[in-house]
C-alpha cells in the first residue's frame, strides 16, 4: 500500500481574461485534488493505525507465549534437578546398605 499523491496541472493561457478564467478553473481543480488527496491520506493513515494495532496485539501474544515457554523451561529444570537429586539419594542409600 502506497501513500496517495497530489496531481497538478499547468496550462498556458492565450489572453489575460483566459488567464484569470484558467487560473480559477485550475484553482478549483487543484482544490478538488487536494481534498481527494486529504481523504485518501486519511484513509491510508487509518489503515496504518489498524495495521499497527494488529502488530501490537501479535507482539503481546508472542511475549505471552515466550513468557509461558520460559516458565515451562524453569519448571522442567526444577523437575529434572529434583529427579537427579532423588536418584543420587537412592543410589547412595543402596550402596550404604550393600556394605
Tab-separated table of C-alpha atoms in Angstrom:
chain	number	residue	atom	x	y	z
A	1	UNK	CA	0.000	0.000	0.000
A	2	UNK	CA	1.474	3.328	-1.004
A	3	UNK	CA	0.613	6.831	0.134
A	4	UNK	CA	-1.597	8.891	-2.202
A	5	UNK	CA	-0.119	11.713	-4.288
A	6	UNK	CA	-1.495	15.088	-5.460
A	7	UNK	CA	-1.850	15.604	-9.204
A	8	UNK	CA	-1.020	19.068	-10.560
A	9	UNK	CA	-1.709	20.621	-13.965
A	10	UNK	CA	-0.259	23.734	-15.594
A	11	UNK	CA	-1.858	25.301	-18.696
A	12	UNK	CA	-0.567	28.325	-20.595
A	13	UNK	CA	-3.448	30.808	-21.282
A	14	UNK	CA	-3.610	32.877	-24.517
A	15	UNK	CA	-5.081	36.143	-23.066
A	16	UNK	CA	-5.304	37.881	-19.668
A	17	UNK	CA	-9.026	37.066	-19.423
A	18	UNK	CA	-8.335	33.481	-20.328
A	19	UNK	CA	-5.523	33.519	-17.778
A	20	UNK	CA	-7.914	34.570	-14.997
A	21	UNK	CA	-10.504	32.045	-16.090
A	22	UNK	CA	-7.939	29.281	-16.474
A	23	UNK	CA	-6.404	30.175	-13.132
A	24	UNK	CA	-9.779	29.907	-11.389
A	25	UNK	CA	-10.529	26.598	-13.075
A	26	UNK	CA	-7.070	25.319	-12.143
A	27	UNK	CA	-7.508	26.528	-8.560
A	28	UNK	CA	-10.835	24.697	-8.288
A	29	UNK	CA	-9.377	21.586	-9.899
A	30	UNK	CA	-6.339	21.789	-7.652
A	31	UNK	CA	-8.540	22.245	-4.567
A	32	UNK	CA	-10.556	19.173	-5.585
A	33	UNK	CA	-7.353	17.183	-5.994
A	34	UNK	CA	-6.133	18.409	-2.585
A	35	UNK	CA	-9.429	17.374	-0.982
A	36	UNK	CA	-9.182	13.990	-2.676
A	37	UNK	CA	-5.579	13.683	-1.504
A	38	UNK	CA	-6.531	14.544	2.091
A	39	UNK	CA	-9.351	11.983	2.018
A	40	UNK	CA	-7.043	9.299	0.611
A	41	UNK	CA	-4.328	10.211	3.108
A	42	UNK	CA	-6.818	9.993	5.976
A	43	UNK	CA	-7.911	6.546	4.782
A	44	UNK	CA	-4.273	5.478	4.423
A	45	UNK	CA	-3.448	6.683	7.964
A	46	UNK	CA	-6.460	4.830	9.344
A	47	UNK	CA	-5.279	1.642	7.646
A	48	UNK	CA	-1.791	2.155	9.089
A	49	UNK	CA	-3.258	2.599	12.576
A	50	UNK	CA	-5.238	-0.630	12.180
A	51	UNK	CA	-2.110	-2.435	10.988
A	52	UNK	CA	-0.091	-1.036	13.893
A	53	UNK	CA	-2.764	-2.147	16.369
A	54	UNK	CA	-2.791	-5.640	14.862
A	55	UNK	CA	1.005	-5.825	15.073
A	56	UNK	CA	0.929	-4.682	18.702
A	57	UNK	CA	-1.600	-7.407	19.537
A	58	UNK	CA	0.543	-10.038	17.799
A	59	UNK	CA	3.596	-8.794	19.713
A	60	UNK	CA	1.675	-9.127	23.014
A	61	UNK	CA	0.695	-12.695	22.095
A	62	UNK	CA	4.304	-13.544	21.228
A	63	UNK	CA	5.535	-12.068	24.536
A	64	UNK	CA	2.925	-14.132	26.428
A	65	UNK	CA	3.971	-17.287	24.578
A	66	UNK	CA	7.651	-16.609	25.297
A	67	UNK	CA	6.883	-15.995	28.976
A	68	UNK	CA	4.979	-19.292	29.164
A	69	UNK	CA	7.805	-21.090	27.401
A	70	UNK	CA	10.337	-19.594	29.816
A	71	UNK	CA	8.196	-20.656	32.778
A	72	UNK	CA	7.853	-24.162	31.337
A	73	UNK	CA	11.639	-24.419	30.999
A	74	UNK	CA	12.072	-23.294	34.624
A	75	UNK	CA	9.630	-25.953	35.819
A	76	UNK	CA	11.334	-28.627	33.722
A	77	UNK	CA	14.735	-27.647	35.171
A	78	UNK	CA	13.393	-27.893	38.711
A	79	UNK	CA	11.790	-31.261	37.982
A	80	UNK	CA	14.993	-32.514	36.366
A	81	UNK	CA	17.098	-31.304	39.302
A	82	UNK	CA	14.697	-32.929	41.769
A	83	UNK	CA	14.792	-36.175	39.800
A	84	UNK	CA	18.593	-36.134	39.695
A	85	UNK	CA	18.793	-35.406	43.440
A	86	UNK	CA	16.284	-38.156	44.132
A	87	UNK	CA	18.317	-40.636	42.058
A	88	UNK	CA	21.524	-39.616	43.831
A	89	UNK	CA	19.873	-40.219	47.201
A	90	UNK	CA	18.525	-43.598	46.087
A	91	UNK	CA	21.872	-44.742	44.699
A	92	UNK	CA	23.757	-43.539	47.734
A	93	UNK	CA	21.343	-45.325	50.034
A	94	UNK	CA	21.715	-48.608	48.138
A	95	UNK	CA	25.489	-48.505	48.351
A	96	UNK	CA	25.413	-47.908	52.076
A	97	UNK	CA	23.033	-50.809	52.623
A	98	UNK	CA	25.130	-53.133	50.494
A	99	UNK	CA	28.256	-52.529	52.535
